[in-house]
GROMACS .gro file of C-alpha atoms in nm:
model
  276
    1UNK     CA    1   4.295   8.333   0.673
    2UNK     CA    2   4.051   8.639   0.636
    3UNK     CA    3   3.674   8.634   0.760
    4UNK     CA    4   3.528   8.583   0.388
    5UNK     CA    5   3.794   8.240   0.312
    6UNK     CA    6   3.658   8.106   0.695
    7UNK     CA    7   3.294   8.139   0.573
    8UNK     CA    8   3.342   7.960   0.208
    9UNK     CA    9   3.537   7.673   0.360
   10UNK     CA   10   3.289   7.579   0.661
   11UNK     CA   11   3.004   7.595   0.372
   12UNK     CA   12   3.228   7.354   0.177
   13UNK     CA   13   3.235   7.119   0.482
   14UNK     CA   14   2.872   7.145   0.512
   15UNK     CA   15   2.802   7.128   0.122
   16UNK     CA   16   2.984   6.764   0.097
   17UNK     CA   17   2.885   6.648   0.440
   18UNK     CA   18   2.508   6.727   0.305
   19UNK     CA   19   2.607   6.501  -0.047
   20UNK     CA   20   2.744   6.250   0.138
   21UNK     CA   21   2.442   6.185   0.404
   22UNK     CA   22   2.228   6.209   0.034
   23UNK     CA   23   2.419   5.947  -0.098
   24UNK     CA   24   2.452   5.726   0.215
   25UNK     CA   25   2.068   5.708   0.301
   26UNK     CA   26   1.905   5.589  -0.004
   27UNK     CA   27   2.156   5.326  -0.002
   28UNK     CA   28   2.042   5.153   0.313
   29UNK     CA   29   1.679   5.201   0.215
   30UNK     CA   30   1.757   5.014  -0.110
   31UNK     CA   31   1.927   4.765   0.065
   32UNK     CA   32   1.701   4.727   0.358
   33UNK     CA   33   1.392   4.654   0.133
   34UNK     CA   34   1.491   4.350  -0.065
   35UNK     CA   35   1.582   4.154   0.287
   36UNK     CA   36   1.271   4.233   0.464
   37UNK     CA   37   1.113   4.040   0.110
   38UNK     CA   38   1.317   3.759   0.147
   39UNK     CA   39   1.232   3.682   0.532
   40UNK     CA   40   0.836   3.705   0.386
   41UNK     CA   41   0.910   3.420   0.114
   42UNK     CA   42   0.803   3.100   0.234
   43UNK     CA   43   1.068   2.800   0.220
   44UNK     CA   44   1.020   2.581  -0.070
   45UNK     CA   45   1.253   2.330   0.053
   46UNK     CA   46   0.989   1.961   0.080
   47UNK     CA   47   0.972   1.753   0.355
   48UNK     CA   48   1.073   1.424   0.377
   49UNK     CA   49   0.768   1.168   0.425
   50UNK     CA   50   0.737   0.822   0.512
   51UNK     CA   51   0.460   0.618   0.425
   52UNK     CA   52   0.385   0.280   0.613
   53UNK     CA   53   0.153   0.095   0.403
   54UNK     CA   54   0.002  -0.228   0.537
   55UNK     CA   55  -0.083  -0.497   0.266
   56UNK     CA   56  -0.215  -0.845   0.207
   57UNK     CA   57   0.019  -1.072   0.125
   58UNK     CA   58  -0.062  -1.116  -0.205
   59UNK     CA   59   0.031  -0.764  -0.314
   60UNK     CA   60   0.404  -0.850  -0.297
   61UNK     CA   61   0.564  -0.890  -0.612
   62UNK     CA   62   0.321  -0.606  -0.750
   63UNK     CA   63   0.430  -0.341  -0.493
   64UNK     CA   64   0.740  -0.461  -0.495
   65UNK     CA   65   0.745  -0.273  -0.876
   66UNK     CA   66   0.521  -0.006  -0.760
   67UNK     CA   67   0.652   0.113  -0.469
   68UNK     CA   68   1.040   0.252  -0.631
   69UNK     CA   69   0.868   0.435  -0.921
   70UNK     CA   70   0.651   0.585  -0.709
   71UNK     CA   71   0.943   0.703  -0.458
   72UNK     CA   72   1.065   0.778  -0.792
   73UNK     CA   73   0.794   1.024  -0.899
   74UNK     CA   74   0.781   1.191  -0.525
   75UNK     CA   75   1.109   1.226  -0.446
   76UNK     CA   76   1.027   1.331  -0.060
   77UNK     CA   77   0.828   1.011  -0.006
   78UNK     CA   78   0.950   0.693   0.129
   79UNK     CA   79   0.749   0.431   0.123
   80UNK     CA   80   0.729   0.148   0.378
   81UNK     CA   81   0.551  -0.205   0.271
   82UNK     CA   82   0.421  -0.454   0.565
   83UNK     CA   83   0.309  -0.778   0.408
   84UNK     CA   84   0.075  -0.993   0.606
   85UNK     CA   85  -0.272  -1.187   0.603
   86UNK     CA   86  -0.532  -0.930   0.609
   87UNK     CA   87  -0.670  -1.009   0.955
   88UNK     CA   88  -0.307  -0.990   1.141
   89UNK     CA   89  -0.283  -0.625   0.930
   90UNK     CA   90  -0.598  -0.530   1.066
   91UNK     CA   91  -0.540  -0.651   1.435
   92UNK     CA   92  -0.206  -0.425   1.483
   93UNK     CA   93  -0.409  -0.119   1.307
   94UNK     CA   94  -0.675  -0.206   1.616
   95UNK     CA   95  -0.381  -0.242   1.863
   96UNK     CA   96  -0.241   0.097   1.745
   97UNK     CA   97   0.035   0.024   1.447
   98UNK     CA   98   0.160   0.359   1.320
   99UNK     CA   99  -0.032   0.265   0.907
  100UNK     CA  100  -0.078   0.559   0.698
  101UNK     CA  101  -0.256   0.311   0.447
  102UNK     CA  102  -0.422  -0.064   0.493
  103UNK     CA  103  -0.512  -0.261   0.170
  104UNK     CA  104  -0.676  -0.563   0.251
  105UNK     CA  105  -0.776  -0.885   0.053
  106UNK     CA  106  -1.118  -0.920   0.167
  107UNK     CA  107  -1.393  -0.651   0.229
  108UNK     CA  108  -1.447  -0.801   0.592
  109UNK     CA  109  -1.145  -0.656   0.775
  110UNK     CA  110  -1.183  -0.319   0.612
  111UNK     CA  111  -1.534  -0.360   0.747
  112UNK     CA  112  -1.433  -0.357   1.125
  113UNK     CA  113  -1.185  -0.078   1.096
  114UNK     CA  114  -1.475   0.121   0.956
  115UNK     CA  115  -1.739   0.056   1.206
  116UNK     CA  116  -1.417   0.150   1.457
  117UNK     CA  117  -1.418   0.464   1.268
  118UNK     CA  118  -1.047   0.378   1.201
  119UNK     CA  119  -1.025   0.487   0.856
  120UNK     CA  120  -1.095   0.784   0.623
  121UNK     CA  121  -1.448   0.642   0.510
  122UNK     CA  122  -1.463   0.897   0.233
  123UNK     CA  123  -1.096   0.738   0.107
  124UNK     CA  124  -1.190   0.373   0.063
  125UNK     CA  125  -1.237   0.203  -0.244
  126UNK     CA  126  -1.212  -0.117  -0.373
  127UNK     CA  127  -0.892  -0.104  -0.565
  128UNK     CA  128  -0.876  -0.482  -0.729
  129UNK     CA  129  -1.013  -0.820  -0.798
  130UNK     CA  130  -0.885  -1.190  -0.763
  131UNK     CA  131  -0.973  -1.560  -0.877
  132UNK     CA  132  -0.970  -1.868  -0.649
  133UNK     CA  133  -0.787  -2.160  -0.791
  134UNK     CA  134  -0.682  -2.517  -0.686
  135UNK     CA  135  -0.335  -2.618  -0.711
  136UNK     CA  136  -0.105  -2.890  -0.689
  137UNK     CA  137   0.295  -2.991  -0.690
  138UNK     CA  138   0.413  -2.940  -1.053
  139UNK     CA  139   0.551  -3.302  -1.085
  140UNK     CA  140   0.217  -3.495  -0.926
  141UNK     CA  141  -0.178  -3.485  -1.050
  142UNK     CA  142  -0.379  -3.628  -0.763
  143UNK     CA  143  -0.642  -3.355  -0.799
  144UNK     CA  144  -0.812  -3.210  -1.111
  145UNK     CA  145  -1.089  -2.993  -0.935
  146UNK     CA  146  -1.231  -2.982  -0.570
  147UNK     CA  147  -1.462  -3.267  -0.562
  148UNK     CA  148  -1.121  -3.474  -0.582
  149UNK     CA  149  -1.063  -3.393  -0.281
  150UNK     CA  150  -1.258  -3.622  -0.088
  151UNK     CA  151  -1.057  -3.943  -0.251
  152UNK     CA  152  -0.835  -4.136  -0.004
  153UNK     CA  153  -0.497  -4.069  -0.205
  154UNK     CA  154  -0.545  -3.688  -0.063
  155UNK     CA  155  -0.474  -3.655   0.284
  156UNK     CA  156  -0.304  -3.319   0.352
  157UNK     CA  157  -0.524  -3.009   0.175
  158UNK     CA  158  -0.370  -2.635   0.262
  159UNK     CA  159  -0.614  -2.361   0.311
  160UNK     CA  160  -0.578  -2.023   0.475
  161UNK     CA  161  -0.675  -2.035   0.836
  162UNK     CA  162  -1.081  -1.890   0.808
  163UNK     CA  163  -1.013  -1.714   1.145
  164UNK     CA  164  -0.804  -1.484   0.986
  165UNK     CA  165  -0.678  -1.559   0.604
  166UNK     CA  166  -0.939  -1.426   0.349
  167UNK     CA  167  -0.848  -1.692   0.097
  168UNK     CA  168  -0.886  -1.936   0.335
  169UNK     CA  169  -1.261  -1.820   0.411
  170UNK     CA  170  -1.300  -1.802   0.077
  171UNK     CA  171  -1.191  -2.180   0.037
  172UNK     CA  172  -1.435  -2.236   0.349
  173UNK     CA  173  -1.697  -2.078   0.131
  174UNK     CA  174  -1.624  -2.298  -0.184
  175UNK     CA  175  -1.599  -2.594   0.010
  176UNK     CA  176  -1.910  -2.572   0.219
  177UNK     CA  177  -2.099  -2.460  -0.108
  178UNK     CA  178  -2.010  -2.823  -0.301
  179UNK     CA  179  -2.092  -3.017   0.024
  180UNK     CA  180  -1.754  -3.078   0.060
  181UNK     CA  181  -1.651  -2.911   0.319
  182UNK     CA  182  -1.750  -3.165   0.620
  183UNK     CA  183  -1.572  -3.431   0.411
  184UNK     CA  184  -1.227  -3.265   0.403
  185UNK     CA  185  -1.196  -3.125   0.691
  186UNK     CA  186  -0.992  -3.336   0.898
  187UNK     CA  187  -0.762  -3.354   0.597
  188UNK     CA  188  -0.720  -2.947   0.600
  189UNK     CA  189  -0.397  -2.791   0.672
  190UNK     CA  190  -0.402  -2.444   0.798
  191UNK     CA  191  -0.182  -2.145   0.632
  192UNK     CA  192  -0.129  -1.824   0.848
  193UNK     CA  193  -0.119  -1.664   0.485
  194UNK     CA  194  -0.150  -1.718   0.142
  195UNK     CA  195   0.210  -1.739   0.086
  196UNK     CA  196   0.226  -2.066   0.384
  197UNK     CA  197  -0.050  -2.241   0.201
  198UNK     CA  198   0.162  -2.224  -0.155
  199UNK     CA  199   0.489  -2.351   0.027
  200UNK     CA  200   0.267  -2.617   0.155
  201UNK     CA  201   0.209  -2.722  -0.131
  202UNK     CA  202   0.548  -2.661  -0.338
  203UNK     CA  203   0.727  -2.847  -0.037
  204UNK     CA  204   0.455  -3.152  -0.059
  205UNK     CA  205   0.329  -3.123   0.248
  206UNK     CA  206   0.043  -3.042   0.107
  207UNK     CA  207  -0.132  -3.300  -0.188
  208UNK     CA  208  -0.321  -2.976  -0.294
  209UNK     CA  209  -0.419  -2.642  -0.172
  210UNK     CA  210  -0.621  -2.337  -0.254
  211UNK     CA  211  -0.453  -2.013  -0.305
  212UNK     CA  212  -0.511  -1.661  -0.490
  213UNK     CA  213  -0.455  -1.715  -0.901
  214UNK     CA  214  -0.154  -1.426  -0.864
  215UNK     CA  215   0.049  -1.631  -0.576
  216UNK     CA  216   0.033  -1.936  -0.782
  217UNK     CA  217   0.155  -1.737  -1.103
  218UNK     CA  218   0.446  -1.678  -0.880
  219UNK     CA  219   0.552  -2.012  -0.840
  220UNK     CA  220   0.736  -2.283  -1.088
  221UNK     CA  221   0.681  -2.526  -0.798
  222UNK     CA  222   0.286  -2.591  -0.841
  223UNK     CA  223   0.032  -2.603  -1.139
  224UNK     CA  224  -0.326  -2.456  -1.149
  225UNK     CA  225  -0.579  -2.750  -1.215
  226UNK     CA  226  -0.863  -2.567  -1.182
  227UNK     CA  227  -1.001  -2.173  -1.151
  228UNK     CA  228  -1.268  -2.217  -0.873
  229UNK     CA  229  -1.580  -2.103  -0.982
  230UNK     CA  230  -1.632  -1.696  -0.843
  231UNK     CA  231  -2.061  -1.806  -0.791
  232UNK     CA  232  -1.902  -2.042  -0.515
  233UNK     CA  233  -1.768  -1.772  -0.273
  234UNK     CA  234  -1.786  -1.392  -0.195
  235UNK     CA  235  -1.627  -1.125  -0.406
  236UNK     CA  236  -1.310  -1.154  -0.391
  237UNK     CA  237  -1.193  -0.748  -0.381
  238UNK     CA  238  -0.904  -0.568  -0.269
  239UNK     CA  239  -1.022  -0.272  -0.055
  240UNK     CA  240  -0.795   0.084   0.035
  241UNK     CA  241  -0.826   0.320   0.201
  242UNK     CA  242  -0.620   0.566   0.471
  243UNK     CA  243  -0.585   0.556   0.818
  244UNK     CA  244  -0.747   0.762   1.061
  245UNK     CA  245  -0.443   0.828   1.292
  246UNK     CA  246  -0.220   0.893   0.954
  247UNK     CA  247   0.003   1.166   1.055
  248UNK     CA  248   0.024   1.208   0.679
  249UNK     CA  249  -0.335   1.157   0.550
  250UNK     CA  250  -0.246   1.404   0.204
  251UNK     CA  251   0.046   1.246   0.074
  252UNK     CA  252  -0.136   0.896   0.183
  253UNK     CA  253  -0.422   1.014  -0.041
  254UNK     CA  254  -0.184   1.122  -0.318
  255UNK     CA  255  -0.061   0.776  -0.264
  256UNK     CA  256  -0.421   0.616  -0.306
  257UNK     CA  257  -0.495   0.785  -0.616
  258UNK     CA  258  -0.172   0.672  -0.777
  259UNK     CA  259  -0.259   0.326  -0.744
  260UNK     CA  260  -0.543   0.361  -0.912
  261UNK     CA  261  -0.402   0.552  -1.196
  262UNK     CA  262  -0.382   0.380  -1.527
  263UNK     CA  263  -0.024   0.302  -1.583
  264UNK     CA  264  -0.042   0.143  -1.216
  265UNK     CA  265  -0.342  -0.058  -1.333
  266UNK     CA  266  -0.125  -0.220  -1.626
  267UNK     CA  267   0.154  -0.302  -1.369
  268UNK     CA  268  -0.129  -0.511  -1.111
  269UNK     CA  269  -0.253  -0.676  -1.410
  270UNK     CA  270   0.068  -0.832  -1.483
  271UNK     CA  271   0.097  -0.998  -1.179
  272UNK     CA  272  -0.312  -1.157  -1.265
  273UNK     CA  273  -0.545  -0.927  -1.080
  274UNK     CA  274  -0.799  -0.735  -1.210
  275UNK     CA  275  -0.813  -0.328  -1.178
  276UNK     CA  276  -1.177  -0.221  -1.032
   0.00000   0.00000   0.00000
């Protein structure tokens, strides 16, 4: 091979080893780019959130509808329901029970978890309203309104305990309001919730008792004989609101304002109480 064929076939050599390094490096750069992006994307995956919500008794049957269609509509939150008289709730919030949310029956044991600066202040709200009635067994009449009460065929009346059962201070209230309280009270039998003062009575332990107008609607076992006069006792009012120590205090919120939405409302009222 002469001197001039050497020269042409090194340039050839350098000629494609020049096209292919061209080709090669705007390749990686192209490639290089779009992963760098995807690292900077944030994840969109949600996380998975469990609520524990801590609620009177009395809100049983109506969260018990609420609580799947709201799992429902947030898919990533689970919620947890712990039924209970309103002063045992608020005790284990005092004692340190993980609650994202407390809705009590009275405004009193919301009160001491504020001044304990326990919950969100700015979150609470009074979410719903309740009537005070008298019942009896379905099948017996001894009582037609509280002043019966005091007649010697009635010796076993169910209340909430007033320690620590709203509706049972409430009954207190109404009681000691008509003079009657004094009267009856040896007769009184004490419920550690609203739901032990209706079986009380359905069992006929109890000749009558006083309960919330929504846990008697529950019942085929007792009769309303009269709706207690609201002028006789406190407000009865349903206040929310979200826990201080929430480890989840925005989807709690989120929670908070879908109970009060509209559709919810219709649902509550259903079960007898009134949306605020």
């Amino acid at each position: 091979m002469n001197k001039k064929k050497v020269i042409t076939f090194l340039s050839l050599i350098v000629v494609t080893l020049c096209a292919i390094t061209g080709c090669i490096s705007p390749t990686i750069e192209q490639t290089s780019k779009p992963v760098a992006n995807q690292s900077a994307v944030p994840s969109v995956k949600q996380e998975n959130i469990q609520l524990t919500v801590s609620a009177a008794v009395s809100l049983k049957e109506a969260l018990g509808e609420i609580t799947p269609l709201y799992s429902k509509a947030k898919s990533n939150v689970a919620i947890r329901n712990n039924f209970g008289s309103s002063g045992d709730l608020q005790q284990q919030i005092v004692n340190g029970a993980p609650v994202d949310v407390f809705i009590s029956a009275a405004s009193k044991q919301m009160d001491e978890l504020q001044k304990k600066d326990l919950i969100v202040a700015d979150t609470r709200r009074d979410l719903l309203s309740n009537r005070l009635v008298l019942i009896v067994p379905e099948d017996k009449s001894d009582a037609s309104d509280l002043k019966d009460l005091t007649n010697a065929n009635i010796e076993r009346i169910a209340i909430g305990d007033p320690r620590s059962v709203p509706v049972g201070q409430y009954a207190e209230q109404a009681l000691t309001k008509l003079d009657l309280l004094q009267e009856v009270q040896s007769k009184l039998v004490l419920g550690n919730n609203v739901r032990q003062v209706l079986q009380f009575v359905e069992s006929g332990n109890a000749q009558a008792g006083i309960v919330y107008a929504t846990d008697a609607k529950t019942s085929t076992k007792v009769k309303v004989v009269q709706i207690i006069d609201a002028k006789l006792h406190k407000p009865i009012v349903y206040p929310i609101a979200v826990l201080q120590k929430s480890s989840n205090q925005e989807s709690a919120k989120s929670y908070l304002e879908y109970l009060s939405s509209e559709p919810v409302k219709t649902i509550f009222e259903k079960y007898g109480f009134s949306s605020l």
